[in-house]
Coordinates of N, CA and C and ligand atoms in Angstrom, one line a residue:
M1 N 1.0 -1.0 0.1 CA -0.1 0.1 -0.1 C 0.8 1.0 0.1
Q2 N 0.7 2.3 -0.8 CA 1.6 3.4 -0.9 C 1.0 4.5 0.2
N3 N 2.1 4.8 0.8 CA 1.5 5.8 2.2 C 1.2 6.9 1.6
K4 N 0.4 7.9 2.1 CA 0.1 9.1 1.7 C 1.2 10.0 2.1
R5 N 1.6 10.9 1.1 CA 2.8 11.8 1.4 C 2.5 12.8 2.5
I6 N 3.5 12.9 3.4 CA 3.3 14.0 4.4 C 4.5 14.9 4.4
N7 N 4.6 15.8 5.3 CA 5.9 16.4 5.6 C 6.3 16.0 7.1
I8 N 7.6 15.9 7.1 CA 7.9 15.5 8.4 C 9.1 16.6 9.2
A9 N 8.6 17.2 10.2 CA 9.6 18.2 10.8 C 10.4 17.5 12.0
V10 N 11.7 17.6 11.9 CA 12.4 17.4 13.2 C 13.1 18.5 13.7
D11 N 12.9 18.7 15.0 CA 13.6 19.9 15.6 C 14.2 19.7 16.7
G12 N 15.2 20.2 17.2 CA 15.7 19.9 18.8 C 17.1 20.6 18.8
Y13 N 17.8 20.4 20.0 CA 19.1 21.1 20.2 C 20.1 20.7 19.3
S14 N 21.1 21.4 19.0 CA 22.3 21.3 18.1 C 23.0 19.9 18.6
S15 N 23.4 19.3 17.6 CA 24.2 17.9 17.7 C 23.5 16.9 18.4
C16 N 22.1 16.8 18.1 CA 21.3 15.9 18.7 C 20.8 14.5 17.9
G17 N 21.6 14.7 16.7 CA 21.2 13.7 16.1 C 20.1 13.7 15.1
K18 N 19.5 15.0 14.9 CA 18.6 15.1 14.2 C 18.7 14.8 12.8
S19 N 19.9 15.2 11.9 CA 20.1 14.7 10.8 C 20.3 13.3 10.5
T20 N 20.7 12.7 11.5 CA 21.0 11.2 11.4 C 19.3 10.5 11.2
I21 N 18.5 10.9 12.1 CA 17.2 10.3 12.0 C 16.5 11.1 10.9
A22 N 16.7 11.9 10.5 CA 15.7 12.8 9.2 C 16.2 12.0 7.9
K23 N 17.7 11.8 8.0 CA 18.1 11.3 6.8 C 17.6 9.9 6.6
G24 N 17.7 9.3 7.7 CA 17.4 7.7 7.9 C 15.6 7.7 7.2
L25 N 14.9 8.5 7.9 CA 13.5 8.5 7.6 C 13.4 8.9 6.1
A26 N 14.0 9.7 5.5 CA 13.9 10.4 4.0 C 14.3 9.2 3.2
K27 N 15.7 8.2 3.7 CA 15.8 7.2 2.7 C 15.0 6.1 2.9
E28 N 14.4 5.7 3.9 CA 13.4 4.6 4.0 C 12.1 4.9 3.2
L29 N 11.8 6.1 3.3 CA 10.5 6.6 2.8 C 10.6 7.1 1.3
G30 N 11.8 7.4 0.8 CA 11.8 7.8 -0.5 C 11.3 9.3 -0.6
Y31 N 11.7 9.9 0.7 CA 11.5 11.3 0.8 C 12.6 12.2 0.5
T32 N 12.7 13.6 0.3 CA 13.7 14.5 0.1 C 14.1 15.0 1.6
Y33 N 15.4 14.8 2.0 CA 15.9 15.3 3.2 C 16.3 16.8 3.1
I34 N 16.0 17.6 3.7 CA 16.5 19.2 3.5 C 16.8 19.3 5.2
D35 N 18.4 19.6 5.1 CA 19.0 20.4 6.3 C 18.7 21.8 6.3
S36 N 18.0 22.4 7.3 CA 17.8 23.8 7.1 C 18.9 24.5 7.8
G37 N 19.6 23.8 8.7 CA 20.6 24.3 9.5 C 21.7 24.8 8.7
A38 N 21.9 23.9 7.4 CA 23.0 24.1 6.2 C 22.6 25.4 5.8
M39 N 21.2 25.8 5.4 CA 21.0 27.1 4.9 C 21.4 28.1 5.7
Y40 N 21.4 28.4 7.1 CA 22.0 29.5 8.0 C 23.5 29.1 8.0
R41 N 23.9 28.3 7.8 CA 25.4 28.2 7.8 C 25.9 28.7 6.4
A42 N 25.0 28.4 5.5 CA 25.5 29.1 4.1 C 25.7 30.6 4.2
V43 N 24.4 31.0 4.8 CA 24.4 32.4 4.9 C 25.6 33.0 5.7
A44 N 25.8 32.3 6.7 CA 27.1 32.7 7.6 C 28.4 32.9 6.9
L45 N 28.6 31.6 6.1 CA 29.9 31.6 5.4 C 30.0 32.9 4.3
F46 N 28.7 33.0 3.6 CA 28.6 34.0 2.6 C 29.2 35.5 3.6
A47 N 28.5 35.7 4.8 CA 29.0 36.9 5.6 C 30.4 36.8 6.1
I48 N 30.9 35.9 6.6 CA 32.4 35.7 7.1 C 33.3 36.0 5.9
R49 N 32.9 35.6 4.4 CA 33.8 35.9 3.6 C 33.8 37.3 3.1
E50 N 32.8 37.9 3.4 CA 32.6 39.0 3.1 C 33.4 40.2 4.3
G51 N 33.6 39.6 5.4 CA 34.1 40.2 6.3 C 33.0 40.8 7.2
W52 N 31.7 40.4 7.2 CA 30.7 41.1 7.9 C 30.5 40.2 9.3
I53 N 31.1 39.2 9.4 CA 31.0 38.5 10.8 C 32.5 38.3 11.3
T54 N 32.9 39.1 12.3 CA 34.1 38.8 12.9 C 34.0 38.2 14.4
D55 N 35.2 38.0 15.0 CA 34.8 37.5 16.5 C 33.7 38.2 17.4
N56 N 34.1 39.5 17.2 CA 33.3 40.6 18.2 C 32.3 41.2 17.6
N57 N 31.8 41.1 16.3 CA 31.2 42.1 15.5 C 30.4 41.2 14.3
M58 N 28.9 41.8 14.1 CA 28.6 41.4 13.0 C 27.5 42.4 12.4
E59 N 28.0 42.7 11.0 CA 27.4 43.7 10.4 C 25.9 43.5 10.0
E60 N 24.9 43.7 10.8 CA 23.8 42.9 10.5 C 22.8 43.7 9.2
S61 N 23.1 44.9 9.0 CA 22.6 45.6 7.8 C 23.1 45.1 6.5
A62 N 24.4 44.8 6.6 CA 25.2 44.5 5.4 C 24.7 43.1 5.0
I63 N 24.4 42.2 5.9 CA 23.9 40.8 5.9 C 22.6 41.0 5.1
T64 N 21.7 41.6 6.0 CA 20.3 41.8 5.5 C 19.9 42.3 4.1
E65 N 20.7 43.4 4.0 CA 20.6 44.1 2.7 C 21.0 43.2 1.4
H66 N 22.0 42.3 1.8 CA 22.6 41.3 0.6 C 21.8 40.0 0.7
L67 N 20.8 39.7 1.2 CA 20.1 38.5 1.4 C 19.8 38.2 -0.3
S68 N 19.4 38.9 -1.1 CA 18.8 38.6 -2.2 C 20.0 38.1 -3.1
Q69 N 21.2 38.3 -2.8 CA 22.4 37.5 -3.5 C 22.8 36.2 -3.1
I70 N 22.1 35.9 -2.2 CA 22.7 34.5 -1.5 C 21.5 33.5 -2.0
R71 N 21.9 32.4 -2.7 CA 20.9 31.3 -3.3 C 21.5 30.0 -2.7
I72 N 20.9 29.6 -2.0 CA 21.2 28.2 -1.4 C 20.4 27.1 -2.1
T73 N 21.2 26.1 -2.7 CA 20.4 24.9 -3.1 C 20.9 23.6 -2.5
F74 N 20.4 22.5 -2.9 CA 20.7 21.1 -2.4 C 21.0 20.3 -3.7
K75 N 21.9 19.3 -3.6 CA 22.1 18.5 -4.9 C 22.8 17.2 -4.2
P76 N 22.3 16.2 -4.5 CA 22.8 14.8 -4.0 C 24.2 14.5 -4.5
D77 N 25.2 14.2 -4.0 CA 26.4 13.4 -4.6 C 26.2 12.2 -5.1
L78 N 27.4 11.6 -5.5 CA 27.1 10.3 -6.2 C 26.5 9.1 -5.5
F79 N 26.6 9.4 -4.0 CA 26.0 8.3 -3.3 C 24.9 8.8 -2.7
G80 N 24.1 9.7 -3.1 CA 22.8 10.3 -2.9 C 22.8 11.1 -1.6
V81 N 23.9 11.3 -1.1 CA 24.0 12.4 0.0 C 23.9 13.8 -0.2
Q82 N 23.0 14.4 0.1 CA 22.5 15.8 -0.1 C 23.7 16.7 0.3
E83 N 24.1 17.7 -0.5 CA 25.2 18.5 -0.6 C 24.7 19.9 -0.6
T84 N 25.3 20.9 0.0 CA 24.8 22.4 0.1 C 25.6 23.3 -0.8
F85 N 24.9 23.9 -1.8 CA 25.6 24.9 -2.8 C 25.1 26.0 -2.3
L86 N 26.2 27.2 -2.3 CA 25.9 28.6 -2.2 C 26.5 29.4 -3.4
N87 N 25.5 30.0 -4.0 CA 25.5 30.6 -5.3 C 26.2 29.6 -6.4
G88 N 26.0 28.2 -6.4 CA 26.4 27.3 -7.2 C 27.8 26.5 -6.9
E89 N 28.4 27.1 -5.7 CA 29.5 26.5 -5.3 C 29.4 25.4 -4.0
N90 N 29.9 24.6 -4.2 CA 29.8 23.3 -3.4 C 30.2 23.7 -2.0
V91 N 29.6 24.0 -1.0 CA 30.3 24.5 0.3 C 30.1 23.6 1.4
E92 N 29.6 22.2 1.0 CA 29.1 21.4 2.1 C 30.3 21.1 3.2
K93 N 31.6 21.0 2.7 CA 32.5 20.8 3.8 C 32.7 22.2 4.3
E94 N 33.2 23.0 3.8 CA 33.6 24.6 4.5 C 32.3 24.8 5.6
I95 N 31.0 24.5 5.4 CA 30.2 25.2 6.4 C 30.0 24.3 7.5
R96 N 30.8 23.1 7.6 CA 30.7 22.3 9.0 C 31.7 22.8 9.9
T97 N 32.5 23.8 9.6 CA 33.5 24.1 10.8 C 33.0 24.7 11.9
L98 N 33.6 24.8 13.1 CA 33.3 25.6 14.3 C 32.8 27.0 14.0
E99 N 33.7 27.6 13.3 CA 33.6 29.2 12.9 C 32.3 29.4 12.2
V100 N 32.0 28.4 11.2 CA 30.8 28.8 10.7 C 29.5 28.5 11.3
A101 N 29.6 27.4 12.2 CA 28.7 26.8 13.1 C 28.3 28.4 14.1
N102 N 29.4 28.9 14.6 CA 29.2 29.8 15.4 C 28.4 31.2 14.7
G103 N 28.8 31.5 13.3 CA 28.4 32.4 12.6 C 26.9 31.9 12.3
A104 N 26.4 30.9 12.2 CA 25.3 30.3 11.8 C 24.3 30.8 12.9
S105 N 24.8 30.4 14.2 CA 24.0 30.6 15.1 C 23.7 32.2 15.3
R106 N 24.8 33.2 15.0 CA 24.7 34.5 15.2 C 23.5 35.0 13.9
V107 N 23.9 34.4 12.9 CA 23.0 35.2 11.6 C 21.6 34.7 11.7
S108 N 21.5 33.3 12.5 CA 20.1 32.9 12.7 C 19.2 33.7 13.6
T109 N 19.8 34.7 14.1 CA 19.1 35.6 15.2 C 18.5 36.7 14.6
L110 N 18.9 37.0 13.3 CA 18.4 38.0 12.4 C 17.1 37.8 11.8
A111 N 16.0 38.5 12.1 CA 14.6 38.3 11.5 C 14.5 38.1 10.1
A112 N 15.3 39.1 9.6 CA 15.4 39.1 7.8 C 15.9 38.0 7.5
V113 N 16.8 37.2 8.0 CA 17.3 36.2 7.6 C 16.3 35.1 7.6
R114 N 15.7 35.0 8.8 CA 14.7 34.0 9.1 C 13.7 34.0 8.1
T115 N 13.3 35.1 8.0 CA 11.9 35.3 7.1 C 12.4 34.9 5.7
E116 N 13.6 35.2 5.2 CA 14.0 34.5 3.8 C 14.3 33.2 3.8
M117 N 14.8 32.6 4.8 CA 15.1 31.2 4.9 C 13.9 30.4 5.1
V118 N 12.8 30.9 5.9 CA 11.5 30.3 6.2 C 10.8 30.2 4.8
R119 N 11.0 31.4 4.0 CA 10.1 31.5 2.7 C 10.8 30.2 1.6
Q120 N 11.9 30.2 1.5 CA 12.4 29.1 0.8 C 12.2 27.8 1.3
Q121 N 12.2 27.4 2.5 CA 12.0 26.3 3.1 C 10.7 25.8 2.7
Q122 N 9.4 26.8 3.1 CA 8.0 26.3 2.8 C 7.8 26.2 1.2
E123 N 8.6 26.7 0.4 CA 8.5 26.4 -1.1 C 9.1 25.1 -1.2
M124 N 10.1 24.5 -0.5 CA 10.7 23.2 -0.9 C 9.8 22.3 -0.3
G125 N 8.7 22.6 0.6 CA 7.9 21.5 1.1 C 6.4 21.6 0.6
L126 N 6.2 22.4 -0.5 CA 4.9 22.8 -1.2 C 4.4 21.3 -1.6
N127 N 5.0 20.3 -2.2 CA 4.7 19.0 -2.8 C 4.7 17.9 -1.9
K128 N 5.1 18.2 -0.6 CA 5.0 17.1 0.8 C 6.3 16.3 0.1
G129 N 6.3 15.2 1.1 CA 7.3 14.0 1.0 C 8.7 14.7 1.1
V130 N 8.8 15.8 2.3 CA 10.1 16.3 2.7 C 10.3 16.0 4.2
V131 N 11.5 15.6 4.6 CA 12.0 15.5 5.9 C 12.7 16.8 6.2
M132 N 12.6 17.7 6.9 CA 13.1 18.7 7.2 C 13.7 18.9 8.6
D133 N 15.1 18.9 8.9 CA 15.4 19.1 10.2 C 15.8 20.6 10.6
G134 N 15.7 21.0 11.9 CA 16.1 22.4 12.3 C 15.7 22.6 13.7
R135 N 15.4 23.9 13.8 CA 14.9 24.4 15.2 C 13.6 25.1 15.1
D136 N 13.1 25.2 14.0 CA 11.6 25.9 14.0 C 10.7 25.5 13.0
I137 N 11.1 24.0 12.8 CA 10.5 23.5 11.5 C 9.0 23.2 11.9
G138 N 8.7 22.5 13.0 CA 7.5 22.2 13.2 C 6.5 23.4 14.0
T139 N 7.3 24.3 14.3 CA 6.4 25.5 15.0 C 6.3 26.7 13.9
V140 N 7.2 26.9 13.0 CA 7.3 28.0 11.9 C 7.0 27.6 10.3
V141 N 7.9 26.7 10.3 CA 8.2 26.4 8.7 C 7.1 25.7 8.4
F142 N 6.8 24.3 8.9 CA 5.8 23.5 8.6 C 4.8 23.4 10.0
P143 N 4.0 24.4 10.3 CA 3.3 24.2 11.7 C 2.2 23.1 11.1
D144 N 1.8 23.1 10.0 CA 0.9 21.8 9.8 C 1.4 20.6 9.4
A145 N 2.7 20.3 9.7 CA 3.3 19.2 9.2 C 2.5 17.9 10.0
E146 N 2.1 16.8 9.3 CA 1.7 15.8 9.9 C 2.3 14.9 10.9
M147 N 3.7 15.0 10.8 CA 4.5 14.2 11.8 C 5.7 15.2 12.4
K148 N 5.7 15.4 13.7 CA 6.7 16.3 14.3 C 7.6 15.6 15.4
L149 N 9.0 15.7 15.4 CA 9.7 15.1 16.1 C 10.4 16.1 16.8
F150 N 10.7 16.0 18.3 CA 11.5 16.9 18.9 C 12.3 16.0 19.6
L151 N 13.8 16.3 19.3 CA 14.7 15.5 19.9 C 15.7 16.3 20.9
T152 N 15.8 15.6 22.1 CA 16.7 16.0 23.1 C 18.1 15.0 23.5
C153 N 19.1 15.4 24.1 CA 20.1 14.7 24.4 C 21.0 15.6 25.4
S154 N 21.7 14.8 26.3 CA 22.6 15.6 27.4 C 23.5 16.4 26.4
P155 N 24.1 17.7 26.8 CA 25.1 18.3 26.3 C 26.6 17.4 26.2
D156 N 26.7 16.8 27.4 CA 27.9 16.1 27.2 C 27.8 15.2 26.2
I157 N 26.9 14.2 26.0 CA 26.8 13.3 25.0 C 26.8 13.7 23.5
R158 N 26.1 15.0 23.4 CA 26.0 15.8 22.1 C 27.6 16.2 21.9
A159 N 28.4 16.7 22.8 CA 29.8 17.4 22.5 C 30.6 16.1 22.0
K160 N 30.3 15.0 22.9 CA 31.1 13.8 22.5 C 31.0 13.3 21.1
R161 N 29.6 13.2 20.7 CA 29.4 12.8 19.3 C 29.9 13.8 18.2
R162 N 29.7 14.9 18.4 CA 30.2 16.0 17.4 C 31.8 16.0 17.4
Y163 N 32.5 15.7 18.7 CA 33.8 15.8 18.6 C 34.2 14.4 17.9
D164 N 33.7 13.2 18.0 CA 34.2 12.3 17.4 C 34.1 12.5 16.0
E165 N 32.8 13.0 15.6 CA 32.5 13.5 14.1 C 33.7 14.0 13.3
M166 N 34.2 15.2 14.1 CA 35.3 16.0 13.8 C 36.4 15.4 13.6
V167 N 36.9 14.7 14.6 CA 38.1 13.8 14.7 C 38.0 12.8 13.5
S168 N 36.8 12.2 13.2 CA 36.7 11.2 12.0 C 37.1 12.1 10.6
K169 N 36.7 13.3 10.7 CA 37.1 13.8 9.4 C 38.4 14.6 9.5
G170 N 39.3 14.2 10.3 CA 40.5 14.6 10.3 C 40.9 15.9 11.1
E171 N 40.1 16.6 11.7 CA 40.1 17.8 12.3 C 40.9 17.4 13.8
S172 N 41.1 18.4 14.6 CA 41.7 18.1 15.9 C 41.1 19.1 16.9
P173 N 40.0 19.1 17.1 CA 39.4 19.9 18.0 C 39.6 19.6 19.4
Q174 N 39.5 20.5 20.5 CA 39.5 20.3 21.8 C 38.1 20.1 22.6
Y175 N 38.1 19.0 23.0 CA 36.6 18.6 23.7 C 36.0 19.7 24.2
E176 N 36.8 20.4 25.1 CA 36.2 21.6 26.0 C 35.7 22.5 25.2
D177 N 36.4 22.8 24.1 CA 35.8 24.0 23.1 C 34.5 23.4 22.4
V178 N 34.6 22.0 21.9 CA 33.2 21.6 21.4 C 31.9 21.8 22.4
L179 N 32.3 21.4 23.6 CA 31.2 21.4 24.9 C 30.7 22.8 24.8
A180 N 31.9 23.7 25.0 CA 31.3 25.0 25.3 C 30.6 25.6 23.9
N181 N 30.8 25.3 23.0 CA 30.2 25.6 21.7 C 28.7 24.9 21.6
V182 N 28.5 23.7 22.1 CA 27.4 23.2 22.1 C 26.5 23.9 23.2
K183 N 26.8 24.4 24.2 CA 26.2 25.0 25.4 C 25.9 26.4 24.9
E184 N 27.0 27.0 24.1 CA 26.7 28.5 23.8 C 25.5 28.5 22.9
R185 N 25.4 27.5 21.7 CA 24.3 27.5 20.9 C 23.3 27.3 21.5
D186 N 23.0 26.4 22.4 CA 21.9 26.0 22.9 C 21.1 27.4 23.6
L187 N 22.1 28.1 24.1 CA 21.6 29.4 25.0 C 20.8 30.3 24.0
R188 N 21.9 30.4 22.8 CA 21.4 31.4 21.8 C 20.1 30.9 21.0
D189 N 20.2 29.8 20.8 CA 18.8 29.3 19.9 C 17.7 29.2 20.9
T190 N 17.8 29.2 22.2 CA 16.4 29.1 23.0 C 16.0 30.4 23.5
T191 N 17.0 31.4 23.5 CA 16.6 32.8 24.2 C 16.3 33.6 23.0
R192 N 16.9 33.5 21.7 CA 16.9 34.6 20.7 C 15.3 34.9 20.7
D193 N 15.2 36.4 20.2 CA 13.8 36.9 19.9 C 13.2 36.3 18.8
A194 N 13.9 36.1 17.7 CA 13.2 35.7 16.5 C 12.9 34.1 16.6
S195 N 11.9 33.5 16.7 CA 11.7 32.1 16.3 C 12.5 31.1 17.2
P196 N 12.7 31.6 18.8 CA 13.5 30.8 19.4 C 13.3 29.2 19.3
L197 N 14.3 28.5 19.6 CA 14.0 26.9 19.8 C 12.9 26.5 20.7
R198 N 11.7 25.9 20.5 CA 11.0 25.6 21.5 C 10.1 24.3 20.7
Q199 N 9.6 23.4 21.6 CA 9.0 22.2 21.1 C 7.5 22.6 20.9
A200 N 7.2 22.2 19.6 CA 5.7 22.4 19.0 C 4.8 21.6 20.2
D201 N 3.3 22.2 20.3 CA 2.8 21.6 21.1 C 2.6 20.1 20.9
D202 N 2.3 19.8 19.7 CA 2.0 18.5 18.9 C 3.3 17.8 18.6
A203 N 4.3 18.0 19.1 CA 5.6 17.3 18.6 C 5.6 16.0 19.4
I204 N 6.2 15.1 19.1 CA 6.5 13.8 19.8 C 7.9 13.9 20.4
V205 N 8.2 13.8 21.7 CA 9.4 14.2 22.1 C 10.3 12.6 22.3
L206 N 11.6 12.8 21.8 CA 12.4 11.7 21.9 C 13.9 12.1 22.4
D207 N 14.1 11.7 23.7 CA 15.4 12.1 24.3 C 16.3 10.6 23.8
N208 N 17.5 10.9 23.1 CA 18.3 9.8 22.5 C 19.5 9.7 23.2
S209 N 19.7 10.3 24.2 CA 20.9 10.0 25.1 C 21.2 8.6 25.2
E210 N 20.4 7.7 25.4 CA 20.6 6.3 25.6 C 20.3 5.3 24.6
I211 N 19.8 6.0 23.4 CA 19.3 5.0 22.3 C 20.1 4.9 21.2
G212 N 20.4 3.6 20.7 CA 20.9 3.7 19.3 C 20.3 4.1 18.2
I213 N 21.2 4.2 17.1 CA 20.7 5.0 15.6 C 19.6 4.0 15.3
D214 N 19.8 2.7 15.1 CA 18.8 1.8 14.4 C 17.6 1.6 15.1
E215 N 17.6 1.7 16.5 CA 16.3 1.6 17.4 C 15.6 2.9 17.2
Q216 N 16.2 3.8 17.1 CA 15.8 5.4 17.1 C 14.9 5.6 15.6
L217 N 15.7 4.9 14.6 CA 15.0 5.0 13.2 C 13.7 4.3 13.3
Q218 N 13.9 3.1 13.9 CA 12.7 2.0 13.8 C 11.5 2.4 14.7
W219 N 11.8 3.2 15.7 CA 10.7 4.0 16.4 C 10.0 5.1 15.6
A220 N 10.7 5.8 14.9 CA 10.3 6.8 14.1 C 9.5 6.4 13.0
L221 N 9.9 5.2 12.3 CA 9.1 4.7 11.4 C 7.8 4.1 11.7
N222 N 7.8 3.6 13.0 CA 6.4 3.0 13.4 C 5.6 4.1 13.6
M223 N 6.2 5.3 14.2 CA 5.4 6.4 14.5 C 4.8 6.9 13.0
F224 N 5.7 7.0 11.9 CA 5.3 7.4 10.5 C 3.9 6.4 10.3
N225 N 4.1 5.2 10.4 CA 3.0 4.2 10.1 C 2.1 4.5 10.8
K226 N 1.9 4.8 12.1 CA 0.9 5.0 12.8 C 0.2 6.3 12.3
I227 N 1.0 7.7 12.0 CA 0.3 8.6 11.5 C -0.4 8.6 10.2
T228 N 0.3 7.7 9.3 CA -0.3 7.7 7.8 C -1.2 6.5 8.0
G229 N -1.7 5.7 8.8 CA -2.2 4.8 8.9 C -1.8 3.6 8.1
N230 N -0.7 3.4 8.1 CA -0.1 2.2 7.4 C 0.5 1.2 8.3
N231 N -0.2 0.2 8.7 CA 0.2 -0.8 9.5 C 0.9 -2.1 8.8
E232 N 0.8 -2.0 7.7 CA 1.4 -3.4 7.1 C 2.8 -3.6 7.0
Q233 N 3.6 -2.4 7.3 CA 5.2 -2.5 7.2 C 5.3 -3.2 8.9
N234 N 6.7 -3.7 8.6 CA 7.2 -4.0 10.0 C 6.5 -5.6 10.5
Ligands
DC1 O1 21.5 22.7 12.8 P1 22.7 23.3 12.7 O2 23.8 23.1 13.7 O3 23.5 23.0 11.3 O4 22.2 24.7 12.7 C1 23.2 26.0 12.5 C2 22.7 27.0 13.1 O5 21.5 27.5 12.7 C3 22.3 26.9 14.6 O6 22.9 27.6 15.7 C4 20.7 26.9 14.8 C5 20.2 27.7 13.5 N1 19.0 27.2 13.0 C6 18.0 27.9 13.1 O7 18.1 28.8 13.9 N2 16.7 27.4 12.4 C7 16.9 26.3 11.8 N3 15.7 25.9 11.4 C8 18.1 25.6 11.5 C9 19.2 26.0 12.2

C-alpha cells in the first residue's frame, strides 16, 4: 500500500542526531531530506567571507541588505547524500567548521534572515514528501506538518558525538571547545527573539541520550506508519 505523502519536521538542540534520524527516514520513505541548518550556515559563510562577521562584530544591515544575492540549493552527490551549494559553489565541507557553526548561530538571530530562509523552506515543502530538520520546522516552517519530532540529548553526549565526528573527518578539536560551543548555541537558540527553539505543542519528544541509531529510526518509522495509517510494514 502506498503511504500518503506527508511532511516531517525534526527539531531539537544542536548535535542531537536530528540529521541522522531525518536522513534515515527520508531514505526509508523515498522522501527528500532538507537540512535547514545548512542554509543558515551558508548565509554565515557568505557573511564571513565578506568580512561581515568577525569574532566580536556582526554587520547586520550588510547581511540583510545582501540576502537577495545569496542563493542556497541542495544536490545529491554520487552516493545520494545531499550537499549544500552557495551560489552554485559546493560549500558542504566548509560550512561544517566551528567558525561557521558559530556564525550560523548568530545570523539565525536576525529576523530578516529567518524570514527569507523560512520562505525558501516552505517552497521546498509545497509538494510534501519532505523531511526537514532544524529548530523551528514544527513551529514556524511547517506548523501543519503531519509528523513532528523533537529530539533532546544531554550536552555532554552531544559534545562527545560532535567531537568524534570532527576527529573522524581529520580535524583536531579540543573537547572543551566543542562542549562550550554546544552550550553556547543552546543558549542562543533558546533565548533569541526571532523564533527561539521550542517544542511544538503537537511534537513527539525523543530523548536519544541512551538510544542507538537503528532503534531510534525504527521507533520513528513506527510512528510514521501510525500517523499515515499504514500498519502493513514491520
Ligand atoms: O543544525 P545546525 O547546527 O546545522 O544549525 C546551525 C545554526 O542554525 C544553529 O545555531 C541554529 C540555527 N538554525 C536555526 O536557527 N533554525 C533552523 N531551522 C536551523 C538551524
